[in-house]
mmCIF file of C-alpha atoms in Angstrom:
data_model
loop_
_atom_site.group_PDB
_atom_site.id
_atom_site.type_symbol
_atom_site.label_atom_id
_atom_site.label_comp_id
_atom_site.label_asym_id
_atom_site.label_seq_id
_atom_site.Cartn_x
_atom_site.Cartn_y
_atom_site.Cartn_z
ATOM 1 C CA UNK A 1 31.831 -44.395 -67.650
ATOM 2 C CA UNK A 2 29.328 -41.612 -67.054
ATOM 3 C CA UNK A 3 30.827 -38.154 -67.483
ATOM 4 C CA UNK A 4 32.494 -36.770 -64.379
ATOM 5 C CA UNK A 5 31.387 -33.268 -65.305
ATOM 6 C CA UNK A 6 27.968 -31.840 -64.376
ATOM 7 C CA UNK A 7 25.661 -31.227 -67.332
ATOM 8 C CA UNK A 8 22.914 -29.086 -65.755
ATOM 9 C CA UNK A 9 21.951 -25.799 -67.398
ATOM 10 C CA UNK A 10 21.667 -22.440 -65.680
ATOM 11 C CA UNK A 11 17.879 -22.673 -66.041
ATOM 12 C CA UNK A 12 17.852 -26.010 -64.258
ATOM 13 C CA UNK A 13 19.999 -24.609 -61.459
ATOM 14 C CA UNK A 14 17.733 -21.587 -61.097
ATOM 15 C CA UNK A 15 14.735 -23.905 -60.731
ATOM 16 C CA UNK A 16 16.615 -26.133 -58.260
ATOM 17 C CA UNK A 17 17.447 -23.108 -56.085
ATOM 18 C CA UNK A 18 20.080 -25.094 -54.208
ATOM 19 C CA UNK A 19 21.255 -23.774 -50.862
ATOM 20 C CA UNK A 20 24.278 -26.075 -50.782
ATOM 21 C CA UNK A 21 27.037 -26.405 -53.382
ATOM 22 C CA UNK A 22 29.132 -29.585 -53.576
ATOM 23 C CA UNK A 23 32.786 -29.345 -54.628
ATOM 24 C CA UNK A 24 34.566 -32.662 -55.301
ATOM 25 C CA UNK A 25 38.317 -32.450 -54.701
ATOM 26 C CA UNK A 26 40.467 -35.240 -56.072
ATOM 27 C CA UNK A 27 44.086 -35.543 -57.130
ATOM 28 C CA UNK A 28 46.296 -36.641 -60.005
ATOM 29 C CA UNK A 29 48.721 -39.114 -58.484
ATOM 30 C CA UNK A 30 50.022 -42.642 -58.831
ATOM 31 C CA UNK A 31 47.767 -45.467 -57.688
ATOM 32 C CA UNK A 32 49.994 -48.420 -58.455
ATOM 33 C CA UNK A 33 49.878 -50.259 -61.740
ATOM 34 C CA UNK A 34 46.164 -51.091 -61.665
ATOM 35 C CA UNK A 35 44.366 -47.803 -60.923
ATOM 36 C CA UNK A 36 44.508 -44.553 -62.933
ATOM 37 C CA UNK A 37 46.207 -41.354 -61.813
ATOM 38 C CA UNK A 38 42.747 -39.789 -61.629
ATOM 39 C CA UNK A 39 41.452 -42.315 -59.056
ATOM 40 C CA UNK A 40 40.889 -39.815 -56.229
ATOM 41 C CA UNK A 41 39.068 -37.437 -58.572
ATOM 42 C CA UNK A 42 36.851 -40.276 -59.777
ATOM 43 C CA UNK A 43 36.109 -41.312 -56.176
ATOM 44 C CA UNK A 44 35.268 -37.776 -55.027
ATOM 45 C CA UNK A 45 33.062 -37.221 -58.058
ATOM 46 C CA UNK A 46 31.237 -40.539 -57.633
ATOM 47 C CA UNK A 47 30.389 -39.608 -54.057
ATOM 48 C CA UNK A 48 29.356 -36.066 -55.005
ATOM 49 C CA UNK A 49 27.248 -37.241 -57.955
ATOM 50 C CA UNK A 50 25.359 -39.766 -55.838
ATOM 51 C CA UNK A 51 24.778 -37.076 -53.202
ATOM 52 C CA UNK A 52 23.372 -34.805 -55.928
ATOM 53 C CA UNK A 53 20.963 -37.557 -56.957
ATOM 54 C CA UNK A 54 19.638 -37.719 -53.398
ATOM 55 C CA UNK A 55 19.609 -34.016 -52.435
ATOM 56 C CA UNK A 56 18.866 -30.694 -54.189
ATOM 57 C CA UNK A 57 22.445 -29.416 -54.359
ATOM 58 C CA UNK A 58 24.540 -27.504 -56.879
ATOM 59 C CA UNK A 59 27.038 -30.064 -58.153
ATOM 60 C CA UNK A 60 30.306 -28.399 -59.162
ATOM 61 C CA UNK A 61 33.026 -29.825 -61.416
ATOM 62 C CA UNK A 62 35.935 -31.443 -59.571
ATOM 63 C CA UNK A 63 39.276 -30.002 -58.596
ATOM 64 C CA UNK A 64 41.491 -32.557 -60.328
ATOM 65 C CA UNK A 65 44.974 -31.657 -59.023
ATOM 66 C CA UNK A 66 45.738 -31.151 -55.337
ATOM 67 C CA UNK A 67 48.433 -31.889 -52.725
ATOM 68 C CA UNK A 68 50.111 -35.138 -53.758
ATOM 69 C CA UNK A 69 53.684 -34.351 -52.789
ATOM 70 C CA UNK A 70 54.161 -37.680 -50.995
ATOM 71 C CA UNK A 71 53.722 -39.411 -54.381
ATOM 72 C CA UNK A 72 56.120 -37.213 -56.348
ATOM 73 C CA UNK A 73 58.638 -40.015 -56.959
ATOM 74 C CA UNK A 74 56.250 -41.672 -59.461
ATOM 75 C CA UNK A 75 55.801 -40.565 -63.091
ATOM 76 C CA UNK A 76 52.550 -38.775 -63.854
ATOM 77 C CA UNK A 77 51.936 -37.391 -60.369
ATOM 78 C CA UNK A 78 51.202 -33.647 -60.335
ATOM 79 C CA UNK A 79 50.690 -31.391 -57.298
ATOM 80 C CA UNK A 80 49.747 -27.873 -56.371
ATOM 81 C CA UNK A 81 50.750 -26.223 -53.109
ATOM 82 C CA UNK A 82 48.568 -26.284 -50.016
ATOM 83 C CA UNK A 83 48.237 -22.500 -50.253
ATOM 84 C CA UNK A 84 46.961 -22.808 -53.841
ATOM 85 C CA UNK A 85 44.354 -25.396 -52.850
ATOM 86 C CA UNK A 86 43.341 -23.158 -49.962
ATOM 87 C CA UNK A 87 42.901 -20.266 -52.390
ATOM 88 C CA UNK A 88 40.903 -22.340 -54.877
ATOM 89 C CA UNK A 89 38.422 -23.502 -52.258
ATOM 90 C CA UNK A 90 37.939 -20.066 -50.725
ATOM 91 C CA UNK A 91 37.551 -18.482 -54.169
ATOM 92 C CA UNK A 92 34.951 -21.088 -55.115
ATOM 93 C CA UNK A 93 33.067 -20.418 -51.888
ATOM 94 C CA UNK A 94 33.038 -16.678 -52.543
ATOM 95 C CA UNK A 95 31.809 -17.232 -56.084
ATOM 96 C CA UNK A 96 29.028 -19.751 -55.441
ATOM 97 C CA UNK A 97 27.620 -17.781 -52.522
ATOM 98 C CA UNK A 98 27.212 -14.784 -54.817
ATOM 99 C CA UNK A 99 25.040 -16.803 -57.206
ATOM 100 C CA UNK A 100 22.555 -18.418 -54.816
ATOM 101 C CA UNK A 101 23.888 -21.159 -52.488
ATOM 102 C CA UNK A 102 24.756 -20.162 -48.948
ATOM 103 C CA UNK A 103 27.050 -23.078 -48.074
ATOM 104 C CA UNK A 104 29.818 -25.150 -49.638
ATOM 105 C CA UNK A 105 30.541 -28.801 -48.880
ATOM 106 C CA UNK A 106 33.920 -30.131 -49.993
ATOM 107 C CA UNK A 107 33.883 -33.820 -50.908
ATOM 108 C CA UNK A 108 37.512 -34.819 -50.495
ATOM 109 C CA UNK A 109 38.857 -37.900 -52.249
ATOM 110 C CA UNK A 110 42.532 -37.575 -51.278
ATOM 111 C CA UNK A 111 43.799 -38.128 -47.746
ATOM 112 C CA UNK A 112 46.841 -35.926 -48.297
ATOM 113 C CA UNK A 113 44.762 -32.753 -48.612
ATOM 114 C CA UNK A 114 45.325 -31.877 -44.965
ATOM 115 C CA UNK A 115 44.822 -28.172 -45.607
ATOM 116 C CA UNK A 116 41.118 -28.673 -46.315
ATOM 117 C CA UNK A 117 40.448 -29.195 -42.602
ATOM 118 C CA UNK A 118 42.024 -25.814 -41.882
ATOM 119 C CA UNK A 119 40.057 -24.163 -44.674
ATOM 120 C CA UNK A 120 36.770 -25.389 -43.220
ATOM 121 C CA UNK A 121 37.640 -24.593 -39.591
ATOM 122 C CA UNK A 122 38.713 -21.055 -40.422
ATOM 123 C CA UNK A 123 35.724 -20.447 -42.665
ATOM 124 C CA UNK A 124 33.176 -21.363 -40.011
ATOM 125 C CA UNK A 125 35.018 -19.379 -37.353
ATOM 126 C CA UNK A 126 34.718 -16.353 -39.636
ATOM 127 C CA UNK A 127 30.989 -16.826 -40.265
ATOM 128 C CA UNK A 128 31.135 -18.602 -43.624
ATOM 129 C CA UNK A 129 29.243 -21.877 -44.038
ATOM 130 C CA UNK A 130 31.458 -24.743 -45.098
ATOM 131 C CA UNK A 131 31.831 -28.475 -44.376
ATOM 132 C CA UNK A 132 34.237 -31.278 -45.245
ATOM 133 C CA UNK A 133 32.889 -34.709 -46.198
ATOM 134 C CA UNK A 134 33.408 -37.626 -45.699
ATOM 135 C CA UNK A 135 34.834 -37.471 -42.194
ATOM 136 C CA UNK A 136 36.926 -40.279 -40.725
ATOM 137 C CA UNK A 137 33.796 -41.508 -38.978
ATOM 138 C CA UNK A 138 31.845 -41.508 -42.263
ATOM 139 C CA UNK A 139 34.552 -43.614 -43.903
ATOM 140 C CA UNK A 140 34.644 -46.004 -40.930
ATOM 141 C CA UNK A 141 30.865 -46.468 -41.077
ATOM 142 C CA UNK A 142 31.036 -47.049 -44.824
ATOM 143 C CA UNK A 143 33.812 -49.619 -44.418
ATOM 144 C CA UNK A 144 31.705 -51.452 -41.825
ATOM 145 C CA UNK A 145 28.593 -51.331 -44.010
ATOM 146 C CA UNK A 146 30.563 -52.756 -46.950
ATOM 147 C CA UNK A 147 32.186 -55.395 -44.726
ATOM 148 C CA UNK A 148 35.693 -54.504 -45.824
ATOM 149 C CA UNK A 149 38.308 -56.895 -44.505
ATOM 150 C CA UNK A 150 41.311 -54.578 -44.266
ATOM 151 C CA UNK A 151 41.565 -51.842 -41.641
ATOM 152 C CA UNK A 152 41.620 -48.125 -42.373
ATOM 153 C CA UNK A 153 45.320 -47.937 -41.483
ATOM 154 C CA UNK A 154 46.282 -51.005 -43.511
ATOM 155 C CA UNK A 155 44.216 -49.912 -46.522
ATOM 156 C CA UNK A 156 46.030 -46.652 -47.189
ATOM 157 C CA UNK A 157 46.403 -46.384 -50.962
ATOM 158 C CA UNK A 158 45.084 -48.197 -54.055
ATOM 159 C CA UNK A 159 43.810 -50.981 -51.825
ATOM 160 C CA UNK A 160 40.516 -52.676 -51.029
ATOM 161 C CA UNK A 161 38.396 -49.530 -50.706
ATOM 162 C CA UNK A 162 39.484 -47.567 -53.762
ATOM 163 C CA UNK A 163 39.621 -50.609 -56.005
ATOM 164 C CA UNK A 164 36.129 -51.666 -54.876
ATOM 165 C CA UNK A 165 34.673 -48.244 -55.668
ATOM 166 C CA UNK A 166 36.084 -48.302 -59.190
ATOM 167 C CA UNK A 167 35.098 -51.937 -59.747
ATOM 168 C CA UNK A 168 31.528 -50.892 -58.984
ATOM 169 C CA UNK A 169 31.336 -47.636 -60.896
ATOM 170 C CA UNK A 170 33.855 -47.841 -63.743
ATOM 171 C CA UNK A 171 35.587 -51.225 -63.996
ATOM 172 C CA UNK A 172 36.815 -50.356 -67.477
ATOM 173 C CA UNK A 173 39.503 -48.043 -66.042
ATOM 174 C CA UNK A 174 41.104 -50.770 -63.891
ATOM 175 C CA UNK A 175 44.155 -52.485 -65.345
ATOM 176 C CA UNK A 176 44.996 -56.156 -64.814
ATOM 177 C CA UNK A 177 47.031 -57.218 -61.819
ATOM 178 C CA UNK A 178 45.143 -55.875 -58.813
ATOM 179 C CA UNK A 179 44.571 -59.365 -57.434
ATOM 180 C CA UNK A 180 48.320 -59.811 -56.970
ATOM 181 C CA UNK A 181 49.235 -56.235 -55.957
ATOM 182 C CA UNK A 182 48.815 -56.448 -52.157
ATOM 183 C CA UNK A 183 51.480 -54.651 -50.124
ATOM 184 C CA UNK A 184 51.497 -54.094 -46.373
ATOM 185 C CA UNK A 185 53.436 -51.270 -44.698
ATOM 186 C CA UNK A 186 51.797 -50.589 -41.358
ATOM 187 C CA UNK A 187 54.717 -48.631 -39.841
ATOM 188 C CA UNK A 188 54.816 -45.381 -41.855
ATOM 189 C CA UNK A 189 55.910 -42.984 -39.150
ATOM 190 C CA UNK A 190 58.207 -40.970 -41.446
ATOM 191 C CA UNK A 191 55.794 -40.702 -44.380
ATOM 192 C CA UNK A 192 55.710 -36.901 -44.372
ATOM 193 C CA UNK A 193 59.506 -36.750 -44.452
ATOM 194 C CA UNK A 194 60.421 -39.629 -46.747
ATOM 195 C CA UNK A 195 57.328 -39.911 -48.954
ATOM 196 C CA UNK A 196 55.529 -43.016 -50.166
ATOM 197 C CA UNK A 197 58.605 -44.378 -51.934
ATOM 198 C CA UNK A 198 60.116 -45.266 -48.551
ATOM 199 C CA UNK A 199 57.305 -47.743 -47.893
ATOM 200 C CA UNK A 200 56.280 -49.213 -51.239
ATOM 201 C CA UNK A 201 57.940 -49.972 -54.558
ATOM 202 C CA UNK A 202 54.683 -50.357 -56.489
ATOM 203 C CA UNK A 203 52.830 -47.381 -55.007
ATOM 204 C CA UNK A 204 50.256 -49.650 -53.366
ATOM 205 C CA UNK A 205 49.773 -49.858 -49.605
ATOM 206 C CA UNK A 206 46.809 -52.093 -48.949
ATOM 207 C CA UNK A 207 45.074 -55.211 -50.207
ATOM 208 C CA UNK A 208 43.353 -54.611 -53.539
ATOM 209 C CA UNK A 209 42.949 -58.371 -53.960
ATOM 210 C CA UNK A 210 40.032 -58.148 -51.508
ATOM 211 C CA UNK A 211 38.111 -55.641 -53.635
ATOM 212 C CA UNK A 212 34.699 -56.381 -55.155
ATOM 213 C CA UNK A 213 32.093 -54.339 -57.006
ATOM 214 C CA UNK A 214 29.533 -55.236 -54.339
ATOM 215 C CA UNK A 215 31.704 -53.660 -51.654
ATOM 216 C CA UNK A 216 32.064 -50.556 -53.818
ATOM 217 C CA UNK A 217 28.305 -50.128 -54.121
ATOM 218 C CA UNK A 218 27.813 -50.594 -50.383
ATOM 219 C CA UNK A 219 30.507 -47.995 -49.688
ATOM 220 C CA UNK A 220 28.834 -45.413 -51.924
ATOM 221 C CA UNK A 221 25.376 -46.088 -50.533
ATOM 222 C CA UNK A 222 26.595 -45.721 -46.952
ATOM 223 C CA UNK A 223 28.369 -42.450 -47.702
ATOM 224 C CA UNK A 224 25.274 -41.060 -49.423
ATOM 225 C CA UNK A 225 23.177 -41.905 -46.381
ATOM 226 C CA UNK A 226 25.788 -40.362 -44.109
ATOM 227 C CA UNK A 227 25.646 -37.088 -46.005
ATOM 228 C CA UNK A 228 22.082 -36.478 -44.834
ATOM 229 C CA UNK A 229 23.353 -35.225 -41.477
ATOM 230 C CA UNK A 230 25.667 -32.742 -43.184
ATOM 231 C CA UNK A 231 22.874 -31.573 -45.473
ATOM 232 C CA UNK A 232 20.630 -30.960 -42.479
ATOM 233 C CA UNK A 233 23.147 -28.409 -41.189
ATOM 234 C CA UNK A 234 22.845 -26.250 -44.286
ATOM 235 C CA UNK A 235 20.176 -27.416 -46.696
ATOM 236 C CA UNK A 236 16.484 -27.249 -47.155
ATOM 237 C CA UNK A 237 14.305 -30.143 -48.237
#
């Protein structure tokens, strides 16, 4: 698997003169028996890296631990508080805008990072330039482009989408068993109170058996194309 860390030098970044910095935000949380704890970080970094190949942006290293409290019943899961994630993102914004870029785009790979929406809303209201990507609409368009079978609600965690992305980009990190790991739990109304353990024994909610590498590539390509609209808000060609 290609390194998840950027390898550009300061000279290369000076020559690039990027106006937009990209910050992948992942997590370190259970993803069933077949996907690694670092799945969300890998996903966010894959999206950010492909964006950086298409646009002149400053690609930052990922935030690898975030708000995974709903997964805390499983071994290996680690979380930070929402206030800590808020502070990390705002500190990164303040730092990168001192060194050249004028905007920060957060590429979020974990649905439980609800605080990131507040970070971005508050930042723009206060005159800072920040965006959150992918949006729900971006994900829906990517799912349609990749012809995913499961719905967004059904495919919550370690399912068709995430498994497809890793099958495409880094199949070596996937463990055996994903073809028989499907688990459906469409009524999750008390998720924030009870956590994931109330709805799944394995940690999976979705249908990873439907995943393919071809779907993963189509997902990434669609998201990269969708980023162009965000880049037009802040970037220069």
